[in-house]
XYZ file of C-alpha atoms in Angstrom:
549
model
C 0.000 0.000 0.000
C 1.216 3.571 -0.654
C 2.996 5.377 2.166
C 2.680 9.151 2.652
C 5.362 10.949 4.672
C 4.794 14.459 6.026
C 6.039 16.902 8.639
C 3.819 17.232 11.715
C 4.089 21.042 11.788
C 3.190 21.279 8.080
C 0.166 19.049 8.720
C -1.051 21.266 11.588
C -0.784 24.357 9.361
C -2.926 22.637 6.714
C -5.360 21.322 9.337
C -5.829 24.900 10.581
C -6.508 23.544 14.075
C -4.241 22.544 16.914
C -3.789 18.867 17.709
C -0.960 17.228 19.608
C 1.296 14.816 17.799
C 0.300 12.019 20.190
C -3.414 12.582 19.600
C -2.866 12.755 15.842
C -0.961 9.466 15.836
C -3.710 7.797 17.895
C -6.714 9.114 15.935
C -5.574 9.295 12.308
C -5.413 5.497 11.740
C -9.167 5.330 12.475
C -9.816 6.891 9.047
C -8.414 3.738 7.489
C -4.629 3.811 7.702
C -1.633 2.343 9.520
C 1.258 4.252 11.052
C 4.357 3.118 9.183
C 7.036 4.923 11.170
C 7.688 8.103 13.179
C 11.025 9.906 13.168
C 10.928 13.069 15.274
C 8.383 15.324 13.466
C 8.249 13.198 10.316
C 5.247 10.851 10.221
C 4.797 8.110 7.623
C 1.306 6.657 7.164
C 0.215 3.762 4.963
C -3.177 4.215 3.283
C -5.343 1.779 1.370
C -4.930 2.118 -2.399
C -8.670 2.753 -2.889
C -8.285 6.272 -1.442
C -5.972 8.157 -3.836
C -7.359 11.421 -2.433
C -5.351 10.619 0.729
C -2.018 10.241 -1.072
C -0.837 13.721 -0.052
C -0.607 15.628 3.207
C -3.104 18.110 1.764
C -5.708 15.411 1.191
C -5.062 13.873 4.616
C -5.515 17.263 6.309
C -8.811 17.829 4.465
C -10.124 14.423 5.552
C -8.879 14.912 9.123
C -10.659 18.289 9.500
C -13.974 16.540 8.937
C -13.141 13.303 10.769
C -11.844 15.060 13.891
C -14.957 17.255 13.993
C -13.209 20.548 13.250
C -15.082 21.095 9.983
C -17.625 18.303 9.311
C -19.112 17.956 5.849
C -17.756 18.458 2.371
C -15.011 20.946 1.572
C -16.242 23.421 -1.042
C -13.769 24.953 -3.500
C -14.568 28.054 -5.515
C -13.774 27.612 -9.216
C -13.454 30.799 -11.224
C -13.708 30.862 -14.997
C -10.847 31.780 -17.312
C -10.389 32.357 -21.042
C -7.836 29.531 -21.334
C -8.687 27.050 -24.088
C -7.083 23.796 -25.158
C -7.731 22.810 -28.776
C -7.646 19.049 -29.302
C -6.532 18.015 -32.764
C -8.114 14.836 -34.249
C -4.623 13.406 -34.745
C -4.408 12.347 -31.064
C -7.490 10.119 -31.280
C -5.562 6.888 -31.885
C -2.648 7.677 -29.584
C -3.855 9.352 -26.383
C -7.222 10.939 -27.097
C -8.283 12.734 -23.894
C -7.047 15.778 -22.002
C -8.321 17.919 -19.117
C -6.609 20.917 -17.560
C -6.824 23.426 -14.728
C -5.022 26.542 -13.506
C -4.262 27.322 -9.857
C -3.120 30.846 -8.973
C -1.761 32.494 -5.789
C 0.251 29.395 -4.908
C 2.872 29.752 -2.182
C 5.438 27.271 -3.498
C 7.176 26.100 -0.326
C 9.672 23.267 -0.140
C 6.991 21.141 1.534
C 4.542 21.777 -1.301
C 7.087 20.965 -4.020
C 7.921 17.670 -2.305
C 4.254 16.818 -1.703
C 3.213 17.773 -5.247
C 5.860 15.667 -6.949
C 5.176 12.714 -4.638
C 1.419 12.935 -5.248
C 1.988 13.108 -9.006
C 4.031 9.913 -9.014
C 1.617 8.065 -6.710
C -1.295 8.968 -9.000
C 0.739 7.793 -11.988
C 1.312 4.444 -10.298
C -2.276 4.005 -9.066
C -5.033 5.643 -11.098
C -2.656 6.078 -14.021
C -1.512 2.424 -14.130
C 2.110 3.536 -14.565
C 1.030 6.282 -16.996
C -0.873 3.905 -19.305
C -4.282 5.315 -18.405
C -3.282 8.726 -17.051
C -0.245 11.001 -17.196
C -0.034 14.288 -15.281
C 1.929 17.393 -16.217
C 2.496 20.159 -13.643
C 3.766 23.449 -15.090
C 4.830 26.968 -14.229
C 2.167 28.954 -16.098
C 3.965 32.307 -16.218
C 6.087 31.800 -19.403
C 3.154 30.332 -21.344
C 0.765 31.947 -23.791
C -2.706 30.397 -24.325
C -4.485 29.031 -26.262
C -2.911 25.596 -26.105
C -2.980 22.859 -28.724
C -2.925 19.144 -28.035
C -1.956 17.175 -31.130
C 0.037 14.219 -32.458
C 3.126 14.959 -34.547
C 5.997 13.264 -36.328
C 8.490 12.646 -33.467
C 11.381 14.032 -35.521
C 9.767 17.416 -36.252
C 9.614 18.942 -32.753
C 12.551 19.677 -30.471
C 12.578 20.941 -26.884
C 14.700 20.696 -23.739
C 13.194 18.033 -21.453
C 13.382 18.148 -17.680
C 16.735 17.149 -16.182
C 18.600 17.969 -19.412
C 20.307 21.038 -20.859
C 20.326 20.127 -24.551
C 17.425 20.191 -26.976
C 16.153 16.812 -28.216
C 13.590 15.528 -30.664
C 10.756 13.461 -29.239
C 12.276 10.413 -30.904
C 15.644 11.076 -29.249
C 14.000 11.456 -25.831
C 12.686 7.890 -26.011
C 16.182 6.515 -26.537
C 18.340 8.906 -24.476
C 16.334 10.397 -21.608
C 15.841 8.259 -18.479
C 12.068 8.817 -18.439
C 11.893 8.258 -22.171
C 13.588 4.878 -21.898
C 11.337 3.899 -18.964
C 8.051 4.751 -20.697
C 8.863 4.371 -24.403
C 6.798 1.160 -24.517
C 3.624 3.232 -24.052
C 4.111 4.648 -27.543
C 5.113 1.426 -29.288
C 3.388 1.014 -32.626
C 2.577 4.708 -33.166
C 4.191 6.809 -35.869
C 3.003 10.073 -34.274
C 3.446 11.146 -30.650
C 1.240 13.473 -28.565
C 2.459 16.918 -27.601
C 0.974 19.942 -25.811
C 2.120 23.343 -27.069
C 1.155 26.972 -26.411
C 0.324 29.789 -28.854
C 4.052 30.454 -29.398
C 4.769 26.774 -30.158
C 6.510 26.293 -26.821
C 6.338 22.668 -25.666
C 4.703 22.168 -22.282
C 4.542 18.415 -22.293
C 5.306 15.276 -24.267
C 2.786 12.954 -22.594
C 3.083 10.410 -21.137
C 6.869 10.835 -21.074
C 8.262 14.182 -19.870
C 7.653 17.930 -19.524
C 9.830 20.677 -20.931
C 12.236 22.719 -18.785
C 10.469 25.939 -19.864
C 7.612 25.201 -17.449
C 9.613 23.631 -14.623
C 8.201 24.301 -11.148
C 10.508 26.441 -8.977
C 10.250 27.970 -5.477
C 9.188 31.209 -7.215
C 6.241 29.686 -9.099
C 2.897 31.257 -8.111
C 0.658 30.033 -10.958
C 0.458 26.293 -11.651
C -1.033 24.865 -14.840
C -2.005 21.190 -14.741
C -2.603 18.971 -17.761
C -3.841 15.398 -17.466
C -3.891 13.209 -20.568
C -4.766 9.583 -21.122
C -7.095 6.963 -22.498
C -9.752 6.925 -19.755
C -11.783 10.156 -19.311
C -13.060 9.276 -15.829
C -9.602 8.407 -14.493
C -8.275 11.648 -16.010
C -11.000 13.638 -14.249
C -10.313 12.036 -10.876
C -6.563 12.672 -11.135
C -7.137 16.316 -12.107
C -9.532 16.884 -9.208
C -7.209 15.313 -6.653
C -4.114 17.274 -7.631
C -5.981 20.566 -8.222
C -7.759 20.510 -4.864
C -4.487 19.590 -3.141
C -3.065 22.894 -4.389
C -6.232 24.678 -3.269
C -5.650 23.310 0.241
C -2.433 25.347 0.217
C -4.410 28.530 -0.480
C -4.391 28.393 -4.283
C -7.294 29.780 -6.320
C -8.744 27.391 -8.913
C -9.504 28.561 -12.460
C -11.295 26.463 -15.039
C -10.188 25.819 -18.621
C -12.122 24.930 -21.751
C -11.225 21.923 -23.891
C -12.344 22.267 -27.522
C -12.812 18.961 -29.321
C -14.329 19.298 -32.778
C -17.535 21.227 -32.231
C -17.878 20.400 -28.544
C -16.708 22.202 -25.419
C -15.806 20.722 -22.050
C -14.967 22.733 -18.949
C -12.542 21.376 -16.380
C -12.183 20.943 -13.507
C -15.844 20.139 -12.850
C -16.004 19.795 -9.061
C -19.787 19.448 -8.797
C -20.495 16.525 -6.424
C -22.552 13.526 -7.482
C -25.607 12.631 -5.388
C -26.670 9.196 -4.197
C -29.424 8.007 -1.846
C -28.629 5.923 1.224
C -31.204 3.800 3.014
C -31.083 3.790 6.824
C -32.593 0.303 6.981
C -30.038 -1.054 4.496
C -27.177 0.534 6.449
C -28.311 -0.924 9.761
C -28.920 -4.345 8.216
C -25.385 -4.468 6.803
C -23.682 -3.110 9.927
C -25.887 -4.804 12.520
C -26.615 -1.443 14.159
C -29.695 0.575 15.153
C -28.480 4.001 14.055
C -31.115 6.615 13.265
C -31.043 9.068 10.380
C -29.362 11.844 12.366
C -26.618 9.523 13.635
C -25.876 8.240 10.130
C -25.766 11.831 8.880
C -23.202 12.668 11.565
C -21.076 9.660 10.539
C -21.144 10.684 6.874
C -20.286 14.304 7.643
C -17.257 13.065 9.586
C -16.202 11.342 6.351
C -16.454 14.561 4.324
C -19.885 14.211 2.703
C -22.629 16.793 2.338
C -25.901 15.224 3.464
C -29.623 15.989 3.514
C -32.228 13.929 5.381
C -35.026 13.241 2.874
C -37.161 10.896 4.998
C -37.080 8.804 8.149
C -35.325 6.032 6.187
C -33.328 7.885 3.569
C -30.567 10.434 3.125
C -29.334 12.257 0.063
C -25.537 12.096 0.043
C -23.400 14.399 -2.083
C -20.094 12.724 -2.928
C -16.942 14.862 -3.357
C -15.599 14.830 -6.897
C -12.222 13.545 -5.673
C -13.649 10.404 -4.039
C -12.685 7.755 -6.605
C -13.761 4.856 -4.408
C -17.525 5.478 -4.135
C -19.101 3.164 -6.699
C -22.111 1.720 -4.861
C -24.342 2.280 -1.846
C -22.257 -0.265 0.062
C -19.254 2.096 -0.158
C -21.260 4.724 1.710
C -22.177 2.103 4.322
C -18.471 1.394 4.811
C -17.843 5.085 5.451
C -20.734 5.140 7.937
C -18.918 2.351 9.792
C -15.643 4.287 9.760
C -17.376 7.476 10.870
C -19.203 5.596 13.624
C -15.918 4.032 14.737
C -14.931 0.395 14.438
C -14.196 0.401 18.150
C -17.919 1.037 18.762
C -18.968 -2.301 17.264
C -19.542 -5.204 19.632
C -17.391 -8.257 19.090
C -19.197 -11.540 18.574
C -18.131 -15.074 17.701
C -19.986 -17.197 15.108
C -22.680 -19.438 16.589
C -21.723 -22.396 14.379
C -18.542 -23.707 12.785
C -18.990 -24.786 9.167
C -16.755 -25.866 6.326
C -17.388 -24.666 2.797
C -16.778 -26.320 -0.524
C -17.236 -25.394 -4.148
C -20.636 -25.866 -5.749
C -20.661 -28.437 -8.595
C -21.198 -25.745 -11.227
C -18.215 -23.792 -9.931
C -15.997 -26.804 -10.612
C -17.155 -26.776 -14.253
C -16.604 -23.008 -14.481
C -13.046 -23.404 -13.200
C -12.417 -26.181 -15.722
C -13.602 -23.959 -18.590
C -11.365 -21.167 -17.364
C -8.352 -23.469 -17.249
C -9.052 -24.683 -20.796
C -9.223 -21.139 -22.191
C -6.151 -19.997 -20.274
C -4.356 -23.037 -21.645
C -5.206 -21.856 -25.170
C -3.578 -18.494 -24.437
C -6.683 -16.466 -23.619
C -6.851 -13.847 -20.874
C -9.977 -13.694 -18.726
C -11.951 -10.452 -18.577
C -14.814 -9.271 -16.391
C -17.157 -6.661 -17.852
C -20.339 -4.869 -16.810
C -23.676 -6.680 -16.854
C -25.376 -3.382 -17.737
C -25.287 -2.485 -21.419
C -27.435 -0.699 -24.014
C -29.461 -1.380 -27.170
C -26.817 0.082 -29.482
C -24.102 -2.329 -28.370
C -26.345 -5.354 -27.840
C -28.368 -5.113 -31.046
C -27.621 -2.313 -33.525
C -23.845 -2.762 -33.760
C -24.360 -6.500 -34.268
C -26.939 -5.938 -36.999
C -29.719 -7.448 -34.891
C -33.272 -6.120 -34.486
C -34.016 -4.867 -30.980
C -35.564 -7.803 -29.155
C -36.891 -8.608 -25.706
C -34.551 -7.412 -22.982
C -34.570 -6.043 -19.451
C -34.644 -2.247 -19.567
C -33.488 -0.096 -16.663
C -35.775 2.614 -15.365
C -34.147 6.035 -14.920
C -30.687 4.967 -16.155
C -27.769 7.270 -15.425
C -27.132 7.434 -19.183
C -27.938 5.781 -22.496
C -24.808 3.669 -22.228
C -26.274 1.877 -19.183
C -29.923 1.418 -20.132
C -30.473 -2.373 -20.303
C -29.065 -5.715 -19.165
C -26.890 -7.555 -21.641
C -28.046 -10.608 -23.603
C -24.607 -11.533 -24.925
C -21.008 -11.229 -23.776
C -19.635 -10.553 -27.259
C -20.427 -6.779 -27.319
C -18.780 -6.298 -23.920
C -15.618 -8.064 -25.081
C -15.535 -6.069 -28.329
C -15.769 -2.824 -26.343
C -12.921 -3.979 -24.137
C -10.762 -4.724 -27.181
C -11.611 -1.295 -28.599
C -10.325 0.326 -25.400
C -7.067 -1.618 -25.754
C -6.497 -1.358 -29.493
C -3.363 0.707 -28.894
C -1.673 -2.517 -27.696
C 0.014 -4.939 -30.071
C -1.745 -7.904 -31.708
C -2.788 -10.656 -31.376
C -5.167 -10.120 -28.465
C -7.457 -12.899 -27.226
C -9.818 -12.595 -24.278
C -12.725 -14.554 -22.831
C -15.410 -14.063 -20.216
C -17.525 -16.452 -18.193
C -20.369 -14.234 -17.090
C -24.057 -13.686 -16.518
C -26.550 -12.430 -19.098
C -30.348 -12.145 -19.017
C -32.121 -14.021 -21.816
C -35.404 -13.293 -23.605
C -37.270 -15.137 -20.834
C -35.757 -12.745 -18.279
C -33.702 -15.529 -16.742
C -30.076 -15.310 -15.665
C -27.812 -17.491 -17.798
C -24.074 -18.132 -17.690
C -22.348 -17.743 -21.043
C -18.787 -18.480 -22.095
C -17.593 -16.128 -24.828
C -14.240 -15.445 -26.386
C -12.789 -13.190 -29.076
C -9.448 -13.185 -30.826
C -8.272 -10.255 -32.939
C -5.249 -10.583 -35.197
C -4.181 -9.896 -38.752
C -4.721 -13.573 -39.730
C -7.800 -14.504 -37.647
C -10.205 -16.628 -39.699
C -13.053 -19.152 -39.529
C -10.776 -22.196 -39.718
C -8.828 -21.078 -36.652
C -12.049 -20.434 -34.747
C -13.443 -23.855 -35.687
C -10.284 -25.574 -34.447
C -10.487 -23.645 -31.190
C -14.151 -24.508 -30.585
C -13.583 -28.164 -31.395
C -10.707 -28.243 -28.913
C -12.888 -26.713 -26.175
C -15.707 -29.248 -26.535
C -13.186 -32.099 -26.838
C -11.538 -31.040 -23.573
C -14.996 -30.993 -21.962
C -15.680 -34.528 -23.212
C -18.622 -33.507 -25.417
C -19.446 -34.972 -28.832
C -20.931 -32.384 -31.184
C -21.698 -31.687 -34.804
C -21.196 -28.369 -36.575
C -23.734 -26.890 -38.977
C -23.926 -23.615 -40.849
C -25.659 -20.714 -39.080
C -26.779 -17.256 -40.206
C -25.989 -14.423 -37.835
C -25.810 -10.777 -38.979
C -22.781 -10.053 -36.793
C -20.737 -12.676 -38.667
C -19.593 -13.053 -42.279
C -22.194 -15.039 -44.220
C -20.960 -18.601 -44.741
C -18.363 -18.221 -41.974
C -20.611 -18.726 -38.976
C -21.620 -22.095 -37.508
C -23.677 -23.566 -34.686
C -22.373 -26.227 -32.293
C -25.065 -28.920 -32.019
C -25.577 -31.739 -29.519
C -27.755 -34.718 -30.326
C -29.811 -34.372 -27.119
C -29.465 -30.758 -26.017
C -29.616 -29.000 -29.366
C -27.546 -25.860 -29.978
C -24.800 -25.403 -27.409
C -23.413 -22.233 -28.950
C -22.087 -20.625 -32.110
C -18.860 -19.264 -33.519
C -17.367 -17.678 -36.601
C -15.593 -14.812 -38.291
C -16.994 -11.404 -37.385
C -18.347 -9.247 -40.208
C -16.189 -6.227 -41.137
C -19.152 -3.967 -40.361
C -19.364 -5.406 -36.834
C -15.640 -4.866 -36.392
C -15.778 -1.219 -37.507
C -18.947 -0.563 -35.485
C -16.824 -1.193 -32.399
C -13.981 0.987 -33.808
C -11.718 -2.034 -34.347
C -9.545 -2.410 -37.430
C -8.404 -6.038 -37.739
C -10.016 -9.420 -38.483
C -11.705 -10.969 -35.454
C -13.206 -14.337 -34.561
C -15.688 -15.006 -31.756
C -17.524 -17.843 -30.050
C -20.275 -18.038 -27.439
C -21.567 -21.055 -25.465
C -24.487 -21.514 -23.091
C -22.664 -22.987 -20.094
C -25.717 -24.816 -18.726
C -26.012 -26.741 -22.002
C -22.313 -27.614 -21.880
C -22.782 -29.037 -18.386
C -25.786 -31.137 -19.463
C -23.897 -32.454 -22.491
C -20.826 -33.707 -20.640
C -20.233 -37.467 -20.710
């Protein structure tokens, strides 16, 4: 787990309240941390990786103000507008398509802040950023820059600049072979003939993401205006990283200014710190925790954890979630924070009334066997969302919209129904990873809801490569059923998502169709923004189980 080291006196200044070092050491772990070591005034604390907002002393101080009762509720940051724009060129779409930025003024750049800022940047790179694959952060001195900015992909031999830690100018291509950071992260740009770059109105290079910044914008003790750019392949992860690092600077007294990202004909303002709202049931909370807390007590617990709350009924609260809380995905996450706010030491200890021994269910043994077979054939297992939409499930596959479970009041069109097939989910996953080298082959053993509104387990797999074809898919499917000890016959099948004449059904003499496979139609491939031949198969697992010898 990540360890954050800070000076006790610096922490007290950020907390804006007095607390003894002994009391701090005793109370801070109750938020969800472990004291790693203490050396005079330097305190090192280990936090769980699901709370990246606590990876800096600024974030810890913000959480502690609420948890210790000094300032319960959510911290509100004022975001002022600016005329700064970032123009996104279409050329970055295939390399590193997304960018969000912010500006923080009136920053007092102390030694403690420089150390904390650089440490937070690297921890976010390692966590949310997956070692810069998903997210890369650039922190710049804004003063020498001239907006508007342009984010584009260029020939790596056409642009030169002086990267951090060097004194000579280099091309982007040279940086990948000479600079320490370039050598370390060059693999992130493998296979691309153009590299992303962020420049200002005077063609000064701010950043060569995800590799290195230029020395022109290097942070110094005299920097008072900090410009932050976050680029990557996942918009949500980019947003979280931007919010965490921007609000950390605001905790030091900085003033946040928004920027406008121009992409084609659309505009997007960042940072967008508006909290998301979620309802929490009192009965559900007490059932999970085994408590009898009332609405007011649960509200107090949540305010200690930094939420803004409103009691809407005797059994319900409206909870506003800070924009930097990456870990809140479900109502159960709020229940966990109620438990932390209530205090784990307040729960009664109890031993189980009975001692039992568990074992795998029979179906689970079959599932594990299928997984081992697919892994043995070189496939990687994936887990995707059960919630989907009509476009992915039907339209992109060339199917008419059929019977399916629709979701009332969905949060968006992308999550409006329950999936009927695993193939669209796997195709979307491949589309998100198309910047990696081929071949790629993934499978999923997951739940779908059929036309009878019944949960069914399906086994689906897709391989994408320059030479993927029907013959290869047929050999693969035959090997799977052979390993399962099932005798089958293969007959031609028509399916609009597959090339006509290159799709087949797997038939069993007693149980009928067990599944189907084939070569995906070029239109299906392009509908999911893929570019190479792909083969796919899908089995009904229950039928496979019934057909085993």
